Amino acid sequence: MKKKFYTYIVVLLFACMGLNACKRAIELDPKQSIPSDQALEEMGDIQAGAFGVYAILRDVNLYGRDLIAVSEALADNTFHTNLGGLRNEWNNNVGAHLDPWEAGFYGINRANLVLEAIEKVDAPNSWKDAWAGQMHFLRALLYFDMSKVYGYDPTAIIGANDRGTVPIYEKGVIDINDLVLVGRAPIAYMYDFIYKDLDSAYAKLSRNTVGSAPHRVTAEAVNALYSRVALFRGDYETVVTKSNAVLTNLGSSFQTNASYVNAWRAETHPESIFEVKFNINENVGANNSLRATYMSRAFVTDAIPSTHGTLVVGDELMALYGPSDVRRQLIMKGLGNNINRNEMTKFSSRGGVKDLDNVPVIRISELYLNRAEAYFRLDEPGLAQDDVNIIRVRAGLSATTATGSALLEEILLQRRLEFAFEGHRWFDLKRLGRNVVKSGRTLPFTDPRILARIPFREVNASEGMIRQNRGY
Amino acid sequence: MQHALNEVKRQSKYINWYEGGTIVSDVPVTINAKSISLKNALNKVFEGQPYTYEVVGETIVIKKKKEDTPAVAGSSRQDAVTVEGRARLGNKQAEASHAGISVREKGGTSSTITDKDGNFKIRVRKNATLVFSMLGYSPREVNTGVVEKIDIELQDEFSQLDEVVVTGYTVQERREITGAISQIKAKDIETMPIQTFDQAMQGRMAGVNVSSATGVPGGAVKVEIRGQGSISAGNDPLYIVDGIPVNSDDAGSVTSSNPLAFLNPKDIASIEVLKDAAAASIYGAQAANGVVLITTKSGTSGPTVVNVEYNQGLVTPMPLIETMNAQQFIQGRMEAKRNYYPEYSHEQIRTEVLNELQLPTGLTDAEILALPSYDWQSVAFRNGLSSLLNVSAEGGAQRTTFRLAGSYEMNRGSVVGTKFQRGTSSFRLSHQVNDKLSLRANINLTMLRQEGALGTLGSYTYLSSPQYTAPLMLPFLPVYNSDGSYNLRPEGFPGTFRYHAIAAAEMNDRLSKTNSILTNLRADYKISKTLNLRSYVGVHYSVNVDNSYQDPRTNEAQGRRGILVLNQRYPVSFTTTHHLTYNKTYARHHKVTALGGLEYRTYANETTRIEAEGFPSHRFRTLQSASVINDATGTWTGVRRMGLFGQVNYNYKNKYMLSGIMRYDGSSRFGENHLFGWFPAISGGWDAAQEDFMKGISWLNQLKLRVGYGETGNDRIGNFTARSLYGTTQYDGQGGTVPTRLGNPDLRWERNTTTNIGLDYSILSRRIYGSVEVYRRISKDLLLTQPIPWASGYAEISRNVGEVKNEGIEFEINVNPVRSPRFNWTSGFNISFIKNRVTKLYGDLNALPGRASVRVGYSLHTNFLNQYAGVNSATGRPMWYAADGSYSYRPGAQGSESYTLRDRGNRLSDYYGGWNNNFKYKSFQLDVLLHYDMGRELYNNMARIMSRKGDILVNGAAWYYDNRWTAPGQITSVPRAIDGATELNSLASDGSSTRFLEDASYIRLKHVNFSYDIPSHFSNRLKISNARVFFQALNLYTWTKWTGYDPEFYIDESNFDSNAGIVPQTRTYNLGVQFKF
């Protein structure tokens, strides 16, 4: 009996130790990731986190392709060759639209987490300013881009269809308990928020900047984006102020007629104030790249076609380029299936490797056209003419003397010609409340398809906080 | 005598048991057998007893002697002796004829046959082994030096009641089993010309549904045991080879490959499938999808037997699909343009179309009519070849046995560019160190080389995949130039498919190479007469290199001057198991076996991947010749598992059986709040035929009712899914970090509870036998990724919330309608019905967001699609049903308010099974297997792609062209041709809708084997003891309504989400020979 008792004790002891040992025996940590709550603790971590925010801009739904190419497919500059995708987008079919929601909010959460971590980290204030300033800019850029896609712009609103922009999150999430559900921010509120972020960005970056333009955010980039946001808001004085500030500092990067074409052959566009950098291992590939979307060649000099060439220059747009317009030189006949089509060569594997292109977000020419439009609205036609003529003359056209609505149309035409295939046209038509006129069919501004569909899953997961846009 | 036998059992590792009933003997046994060999001890025990015995594997079979046997001439000092004895056929009346049993000296030349009483006399060498064989009966071997008086009975091949079945960590007699277990044996599968053993299970086991994912030789195979219980964590069973779990998820990434291809099917002795929790819960958290136990062949003592098999085969493609010719395509294309641009003139359209097709715009109508058409399909789908050489040697002395085997197999698939090559060598050694300790080692080495073309990995619609593009190439494009070389155009072909995929498949390298080692060591130590310790250590290690080289001469790679992607993986798993078994029979009839042990397992997988481009020429194909390294990356992942397990079985006279299992299992995958869990099971059995009141019914051999209930887990939840993690990225050459996952510390295994009721029956001396099983498998706490708003910065969080129910009936019957020495026919039929239902998702959710096919109250993989309403006969435009039931050109998208659900069928099988026949006539043998899989409604994406009739610049099936709408009033299901395949402001006519749902049910003449044993008097002259020639065929004929190439493929959301471009199954014909020395 006694023996049995001891055996029992020994077995029990062994089992207890065994179970503890069991837990230890199966403990295993991942090697390619780290726990979230230890990810942003030191200065180095903050920098890495900040580059993580930049990285989202390369996403195909953002500057990787869609903000540039899908905008063009939706608008009236392009013709679809039936090679590759985006046919539904080009047809303006219901639901075929830009969709920056997921990537945009990933970027915003990353920026929020870095901004919060900067507050806590032990570092010099100047260093904190330099990094926080970049985060404020990137957050403003992402909110602005999403707001334009899902909501109306302050200058052209159809009240019956207006259900606001996108939800605003200012706090980062690393734990499920951090998540709160927020409704869509009204248009004015959203623009206030973007202004606030840009103001903070400017204040901090004007005190201290690390990294240089155009692949990192600088104070000039903040002003340049400010000028665009203000134009979309109809805040024309601010457009002028901010444009002036940029042009004073960076006016010299404005390309001449002689250097114009070559500027589009350089890896980094010399006019870029802020440009998204793509390194060789970040290539978005033939299926999604801007090169493949716009061109059948892999490189401008190729004699044999590569892939796709989905969206080519529409005949109507082609006719708008005068014979002496230097910008016409960026358009060439395609190869293979596109041998009879006109292809835009702004994205032509400029990075030296097939499908590798940096993507300009804002370049200096835009500031002249922003300011021209603002001057026109502020009833300064002379100044407006001066600005639009800078673009016209550079292109090899004569200076315009148009006034009144003809002048506005001229400014908008130059905007269309200058930024063709750079993703501006759709948003310009939208903020002006204009119809999208395509060969044989028109998408009226009153159509709900002007606004993108909010992903169904977001509406479903929001527990009623997020209202879908009309028509979906 | 009982005591003596128990003593033998105690001192040896053998499990002994008796053939029917108890041993009653009045002859006392007194032996002193402390240190003599088992056989000598047994000889002493059986001396003068009314029983005889035989050692089969690790089992001692004891049989009642039917009558006294005449004394055989004692051992002689001469080399040659005369042996006399009796051999009879089992289950025969005493007066029946026992004539014609062949008696042959193993490895020698002597042979004779028995007379009608079964008596024989033969002159053989001393200590020779005699082989007794008879058609329809299992052959037996008896060593004349061990058994002094030969009196044996041959059991017919259906005597499976007494067979031993591997049940996980141990073996059990079939009649003792209380769980649901299916088994196939080497003889069932070794005549099939297949590359991986999982294919062999198809149609042969009730409740086990096997479908090949593709027809790539050695390609992926999906094995589903009792339905799909998991929504997202995977439904693959656990595979265990000789006690060592193998890595079944490390497949290649350039062509479809099967992680189980490292095992040569010819080395397998048996496959057991544990289907219900009562059988499988001993494997705890990994057993929810069932467990497949593979036992490889081992040597038997006796003279060395060498077995050589060689076969040569032909691999042919399935029937091809008729496509449009050049004229039809051009006509369709012009119609499409005219319908989209009604304002264009005929000339304008003609010019535009010819321009698009890069044909001279000046072509006259007569010239268009004269354009030739080329058949790309018949070039892409070719006849392949296969050959196989298999050599094995086995033998050994009493203490040491061995088996050595080697094989080489080559299979050139039916799609250009696909090839499978495998060399294996396996070595098994067993050694009895002393009465207490025995050791066993098992080593399998495999070299595997698989070649594929682009797109053969799965249903990926690559522009230069031969099997996908061949039927879609514009028909006026020649495959070859006039000189016979490939028609390569650097500028590309007109149309969507611009590359010469067939040429590319031959020029590119898409190689998946795997070298693997599976090794295990086993030691058995007899602690006491009832207690035995068994320890395993096993390693499964492989090096897998995927090499994808795109030749710079191909259109795809010419711009980058060649692209090389190297992907290397090093998965290693280590397993060690130690368990005690306890065997004791109390008070004669109360047999208790108990088992308790511990298992520890680790798995790690490291990968590196390099992408490079810029090669000087196509002759340079390795990394050092690349001028640019585009990308280099590496990953690491791993898991650790530990389990404590125990099992107790109780058996009373084979009449009542009870079994209980408990496992305490943990895994590093689980959240910190649930690292370990319990997995219990209990089951019982009652064989009514053993009851006294049933003993009178002589035709009833077995009527066993089994009831089992238990719980198992599915731990396939992702290695670090439970953690909140930050991963890495980069920008502008700077390293960056990003949050990648929101964790869940409560995450744990998916829980399966299974209730199983089974009935085993055997009647008329096992002329008819089989089983019926009814089960309910409820899978709870299913891992679901619950979408959280992207606005949070994440896509999802993993939770254990869903529930799926599988209910089914399985029916298995085996009959032996003709049983005679000359002609024997056996037939086995099985059918499994299964019903699957999703019973719960998270929250109040009715359908999984983004996956309409997962919906409460419906089967998994239910088809929810826009309902096609046919063609508006006035306009030729396709219509669908809108939410209110009206016709619409543009019904609301799924998820939108205007969308209403319509389900039509589901992708899962309603019932499936097989019918297996074996005919033996003299030396001829014929095996025929029919396999059927019914009730799968699948979306035929390839038909969708081939439904364009000039709508876009791809060729399509001629049927759609012939049936297209062309004139008002025409009633047809095929809309008019329209440029871009989409009418303005309407859903695409080739968009996903019920239009392309098809019934993929099929019945297939899966396997035919015809063999002829060359008469022994002929083969013996060549010193060959056994020679056989055979013909084998696979997938001979298929009955189906499916309009694609072949209805057998597996669709899974993660790997194969469409059948487009999938490599169809092939037909294989083999001729071969087999010799035994």
PDB file of C-alpha atoms in Angstrom, chain B residues 307-467:
ATOM      1  CA  ASN B 307      11.314  -9.283 -57.778  1.00  0.00           C
ATOM      2  CA  VAL B 308      11.770  -7.399 -61.025  1.00  0.00           C
ATOM      3  CA  GLU B 309       9.063  -5.522 -62.821  1.00  0.00           C
ATOM      4  CA  TYR B 310       9.331  -3.546 -65.991  1.00  0.00           C
ATOM      5  CA  ASN B 311       6.645  -1.837 -67.949  1.00  0.00           C
ATOM      6  CA  GLN B 312       6.322   0.491 -70.842  1.00  0.00           C
ATOM      7  CA  GLY B 313       3.295   2.617 -71.494  1.00  0.00           C
ATOM      8  CA  LEU B 314       1.544   5.060 -73.715  1.00  0.00           C
ATOM      9  CA  VAL B 315      -0.099   8.203 -72.337  1.00  0.00           C
ATOM     10  CA  THR B 316      -2.825   9.689 -74.500  1.00  0.00           C
ATOM     11  CA  PRO B 317      -4.887  12.851 -74.043  1.00  0.00           C
ATOM     12  CA  MET B 318      -8.609  13.024 -73.461  1.00  0.00           C
ATOM     13  CA  PRO B 319     -10.835  13.930 -76.449  1.00  0.00           C
ATOM     14  CA  LEU B 320     -10.240  17.456 -77.713  1.00  0.00           C
ATOM     15  CA  ILE B 321     -12.833  20.194 -78.197  1.00  0.00           C
ATOM     16  CA  GLU B 322     -13.904  21.284 -81.656  1.00  0.00           C
ATOM     17  CA  THR B 323     -13.063  24.946 -82.255  1.00  0.00           C
ATOM     18  CA  MET B 324     -14.042  27.518 -84.884  1.00  0.00           C
ATOM     19  CA  ASN B 325     -12.169  27.542 -88.146  1.00  0.00           C
ATOM     20  CA  ALA B 326     -10.660  30.686 -89.658  1.00  0.00           C
ATOM     21  CA  GLN B 327     -13.742  31.633 -91.653  1.00  0.00           C
ATOM     22  CA  GLN B 328     -16.114  31.140 -88.742  1.00  0.00           C
ATOM     23  CA  PHE B 329     -13.927  33.218 -86.488  1.00  0.00           C
ATOM     24  CA  ILE B 330     -13.632  36.103 -88.960  1.00  0.00           C
ATOM     25  CA  GLN B 331     -17.383  36.026 -89.612  1.00  0.00           C
ATOM     26  CA  GLY B 332     -18.060  36.080 -85.855  1.00  0.00           C
ATOM     27  CA  ARG B 333     -15.606  38.890 -85.337  1.00  0.00           C
ATOM     28  CA  MET B 334     -17.211  41.055 -88.011  1.00  0.00           C
ATOM     29  CA  GLU B 335     -20.638  40.424 -86.499  1.00  0.00           C
ATOM     30  CA  ALA B 336     -19.309  41.436 -83.107  1.00  0.00           C
ATOM     31  CA  LYS B 337     -18.007  44.720 -84.468  1.00  0.00           C
ATOM     32  CA  ARG B 338     -21.156  45.411 -86.451  1.00  0.00           C
ATOM     33  CA  ASN B 339     -23.316  44.822 -83.398  1.00  0.00           C
ATOM     34  CA  TYR B 340     -21.227  47.145 -81.226  1.00  0.00           C
ATOM     35  CA  TYR B 341     -20.750  49.911 -83.794  1.00  0.00           C
ATOM     36  CA  PRO B 342     -23.986  49.855 -85.820  1.00  0.00           C
ATOM     37  CA  GLU B 343     -23.029  53.197 -87.354  1.00  0.00           C
ATOM     38  CA  TYR B 344     -19.987  51.701 -89.102  1.00  0.00           C
ATOM     39  CA  SER B 345     -20.191  50.747 -92.755  1.00  0.00           C
ATOM     40  CA  HIS B 346     -19.525  47.187 -93.845  1.00  0.00           C
ATOM     41  CA  GLU B 347     -16.221  48.246 -95.406  1.00  0.00           C
ATOM     42  CA  GLN B 348     -15.158  50.025 -92.264  1.00  0.00           C
ATOM     43  CA  ILE B 349     -15.844  46.919 -90.203  1.00  0.00           C
ATOM     44  CA  ARG B 350     -14.101  44.655 -92.645  1.00  0.00           C
ATOM     45  CA  THR B 351     -11.007  46.829 -92.662  1.00  0.00           C
ATOM     46  CA  GLU B 352     -11.028  47.226 -88.904  1.00  0.00           C
ATOM     47  CA  VAL B 353     -11.275  43.453 -88.370  1.00  0.00           C
ATOM     48  CA  LEU B 354      -8.589  42.568 -90.893  1.00  0.00           C
ATOM     49  CA  ASN B 355      -6.420  45.258 -89.360  1.00  0.00           C
ATOM     50  CA  GLU B 356      -6.882  43.794 -85.911  1.00  0.00           C
ATOM     51  CA  LEU B 357      -6.024  40.359 -87.175  1.00  0.00           C
ATOM     52  CA  GLN B 358      -3.016  41.785 -88.986  1.00  0.00           C
ATOM     53  CA  LEU B 359      -4.273  40.352 -92.241  1.00  0.00           C
ATOM     54  CA  PRO B 360      -3.905  42.387 -95.442  1.00  0.00           C
ATOM     55  CA  THR B 361      -6.884  44.736 -95.640  1.00  0.00           C
ATOM     56  CA  GLY B 362      -7.065  44.034 -99.348  1.00  0.00           C
ATOM     57  CA  LEU B 363      -8.096  40.403 -98.884  1.00  0.00           C
ATOM     58  CA  THR B 364     -11.028  39.488-101.084  1.00  0.00           C
ATOM     59  CA  ASP B 365     -13.886  37.425 -99.752  1.00  0.00           C
ATOM     60  CA  ALA B 366     -12.608  34.506-101.814  1.00  0.00           C
ATOM     61  CA  GLU B 367      -9.188  34.857-100.259  1.00  0.00           C
ATOM     62  CA  ILE B 368     -10.708  34.890 -96.793  1.00  0.00           C
ATOM     63  CA  LEU B 369     -12.590  31.724 -97.650  1.00  0.00           C
ATOM     64  CA  ALA B 370      -9.337  30.136 -98.711  1.00  0.00           C
ATOM     65  CA  LEU B 371      -7.519  30.900 -95.455  1.00  0.00           C
ATOM     66  CA  PRO B 372      -6.340  27.652 -93.920  1.00  0.00           C
ATOM     67  CA  SER B 373      -7.074  26.710 -90.290  1.00  0.00           C
ATOM     68  CA  TYR B 374      -4.546  25.097 -87.989  1.00  0.00           C
ATOM     69  CA  ASP B 375      -5.137  22.759 -85.103  1.00  0.00           C
ATOM     70  CA  TRP B 376      -3.148  23.976 -82.121  1.00  0.00           C
ATOM     71  CA  GLN B 377      -4.844  21.611 -79.714  1.00  0.00           C
ATOM     72  CA  SER B 378      -3.523  18.444 -81.249  1.00  0.00           C
ATOM     73  CA  VAL B 379       0.013  19.792 -81.017  1.00  0.00           C
ATOM     74  CA  ALA B 380      -0.304  20.920 -77.405  1.00  0.00           C
ATOM     75  CA  PHE B 381      -1.934  17.651 -76.391  1.00  0.00           C
ATOM     76  CA  ARG B 382       0.334  14.890 -77.560  1.00  0.00           C
ATOM     77  CA  ASN B 383       0.890  11.254 -76.860  1.00  0.00           C
ATOM     78  CA  GLY B 384       3.263  10.680 -73.993  1.00  0.00           C
ATOM     79  CA  LEU B 385       5.308   7.725 -72.882  1.00  0.00           C
ATOM     80  CA  SER B 386       5.908   6.088 -69.584  1.00  0.00           C
ATOM     81  CA  SER B 387       8.294   3.474 -68.348  1.00  0.00           C
ATOM     82  CA  LEU B 388       8.923   1.943 -64.991  1.00  0.00           C
ATOM     83  CA  LEU B 389      11.533  -0.371 -63.605  1.00  0.00           C
ATOM     84  CA  ASN B 390      11.069  -1.730 -60.142  1.00  0.00           C
ATOM     85  CA  VAL B 391      13.515  -4.083 -58.404  1.00  0.00           C
ATOM     86  CA  SER B 392      13.329  -5.452 -54.910  1.00  0.00           C
ATOM     87  CA  ALA B 393      15.045  -8.125 -52.902  1.00  0.00           C
ATOM     88  CA  GLU B 394      13.928  -9.444 -49.574  1.00  0.00           C
ATOM     89  CA  GLY B 395      14.863 -12.205 -47.251  1.00  0.00           C
ATOM     90  CA  GLY B 396      16.824 -12.885 -44.122  1.00  0.00           C
ATOM     91  CA  ALA B 397      17.454 -15.367 -41.402  1.00  0.00           C
ATOM     92  CA  GLN B 398      15.406 -15.769 -38.265  1.00  0.00           C
ATOM     93  CA  ARG B 399      16.865 -12.871 -36.324  1.00  0.00           C
ATOM     94  CA  THR B 400      17.458 -10.478 -39.172  1.00  0.00           C
ATOM     95  CA  THR B 401      15.311  -9.691 -42.145  1.00  0.00           C
ATOM     96  CA  PHE B 402      15.763  -7.110 -44.824  1.00  0.00           C
ATOM     97  CA  ARG B 403      14.128  -5.624 -47.853  1.00  0.00           C
ATOM     98  CA  LEU B 404      15.957  -3.602 -50.486  1.00  0.00           C
ATOM     99  CA  ALA B 405      14.087  -1.885 -53.241  1.00  0.00           C
ATOM    100  CA  GLY B 406      14.892   0.483 -56.031  1.00  0.00           C
ATOM    101  CA  SER B 407      12.816   1.989 -58.781  1.00  0.00           C
ATOM    102  CA  TYR B 408      12.991   4.353 -61.680  1.00  0.00           C
ATOM    103  CA  GLU B 409       9.940   5.811 -63.285  1.00  0.00           C
ATOM    104  CA  MET B 410       9.535   8.178 -66.185  1.00  0.00           C
ATOM    105  CA  ASN B 411       6.259   9.584 -67.428  1.00  0.00           C
ATOM    106  CA  ARG B 412       5.978  12.057 -70.244  1.00  0.00           C
ATOM    107  CA  GLY B 413       2.547  13.628 -69.852  1.00  0.00           C
ATOM    108  CA  SER B 414       0.010  14.376 -72.517  1.00  0.00           C
ATOM    109  CA  VAL B 415       0.626  18.117 -72.473  1.00  0.00           C
ATOM    110  CA  VAL B 416       3.754  19.355 -74.151  1.00  0.00           C
ATOM    111  CA  GLY B 417       6.452  20.095 -71.602  1.00  0.00           C
ATOM    112  CA  THR B 418       5.181  17.886 -68.790  1.00  0.00           C
ATOM    113  CA  LYS B 419       7.330  15.073 -67.497  1.00  0.00           C
ATOM    114  CA  PHE B 420       7.762  13.169 -64.282  1.00  0.00           C
ATOM    115  CA  GLN B 421      10.866  11.261 -63.300  1.00  0.00           C
ATOM    116  CA  ARG B 422      11.502   9.513 -60.046  1.00  0.00           C
ATOM    117  CA  GLY B 423      14.199   7.316 -58.655  1.00  0.00           C
ATOM    118  CA  THR B 424      13.661   5.741 -55.269  1.00  0.00           C
ATOM    119  CA  SER B 425      15.625   3.454 -53.088  1.00  0.00           C
ATOM    120  CA  SER B 426      14.403   2.047 -49.860  1.00  0.00           C
ATOM    121  CA  PHE B 427      16.025  -0.134 -47.307  1.00  0.00           C
ATOM    122  CA  ARG B 428      14.478  -1.850 -44.364  1.00  0.00           C
ATOM    123  CA  LEU B 429      16.267  -3.898 -41.800  1.00  0.00           C
ATOM    124  CA  SER B 430      14.841  -5.676 -38.771  1.00  0.00           C
ATOM    125  CA  HIS B 431      16.997  -7.321 -36.195  1.00  0.00           C
ATOM    126  CA  GLN B 432      16.183  -9.236 -33.063  1.00  0.00           C
ATOM    127  CA  VAL B 433      19.018  -8.444 -30.675  1.00  0.00           C
ATOM    128  CA  ASN B 434      17.817 -10.774 -27.960  1.00  0.00           C
ATOM    129  CA  ASP B 435      14.599 -11.930 -26.429  1.00  0.00           C
ATOM    130  CA  LYS B 436      13.933  -8.496 -25.076  1.00  0.00           C
ATOM    131  CA  LEU B 437      15.237  -6.054 -27.629  1.00  0.00           C
ATOM    132  CA  SER B 438      14.551  -5.752 -31.309  1.00  0.00           C
ATOM    133  CA  LEU B 439      15.490  -2.981 -33.702  1.00  0.00           C
ATOM    134  CA  ARG B 440      14.201  -1.836 -37.007  1.00  0.00           C
ATOM    135  CA  ALA B 441      15.510   0.761 -39.437  1.00  0.00           C
ATOM    136  CA  ASN B 442      13.826   2.107 -42.468  1.00  0.00           C
ATOM    137  CA  ILE B 443      15.328   4.479 -44.999  1.00  0.00           C
ATOM    138  CA  ASN B 444      13.669   5.883 -48.080  1.00  0.00           C
ATOM    139  CA  LEU B 445      15.636   8.017 -50.494  1.00  0.00           C
ATOM    140  CA  THR B 446      13.899   9.694 -53.360  1.00  0.00           C
ATOM    141  CA  MET B 447      14.972  11.873 -56.225  1.00  0.00           C
ATOM    142  CA  LEU B 448      12.127  13.497 -58.006  1.00  0.00           C
ATOM    143  CA  ARG B 449      12.220  15.632 -61.083  1.00  0.00           C
ATOM    144  CA  GLN B 450       9.092  17.132 -62.496  1.00  0.00           C
ATOM    145  CA  GLU B 451       8.878  19.270 -65.568  1.00  0.00           C
ATOM    146  CA  GLY B 452       5.911  21.358 -66.502  1.00  0.00           C
ATOM    147  CA  ALA B 453       4.906  24.129 -68.801  1.00  0.00           C
ATOM    148  CA  LEU B 454       3.650  27.541 -67.737  1.00  0.00           C
ATOM    149  CA  GLY B 455       0.243  27.100 -66.161  1.00  0.00           C
ATOM    150  CA  THR B 456       0.589  23.451 -65.238  1.00  0.00           C
ATOM    151  CA  LEU B 457       0.806  24.361 -61.570  1.00  0.00           C
ATOM    152  CA  GLY B 458      -2.916  24.848 -61.429  1.00  0.00           C
ATOM    153  CA  SER B 459      -5.686  26.548 -63.250  1.00  0.00           C
ATOM    154  CA  TYR B 460      -3.748  29.649 -63.987  1.00  0.00           C
ATOM    155  CA  THR B 461      -4.584  31.245 -67.234  1.00  0.00           C
ATOM    156  CA  TYR B 462      -1.130  32.168 -68.337  1.00  0.00           C
ATOM    157  CA  LEU B 463      -0.855  33.628 -71.801  1.00  0.00           C
ATOM    158  CA  SER B 464       1.843  31.192 -72.667  1.00  0.00           C
ATOM    159  CA  SER B 465       0.508  28.037 -71.153  1.00  0.00           C
ATOM    160  CA  PRO B 466       0.062  25.439 -73.888  1.00  0.00           C
ATOM    161  CA  GLN B 467      -2.968  23.604 -72.539  1.00  0.00           C
TER     162      GLN B 467
END
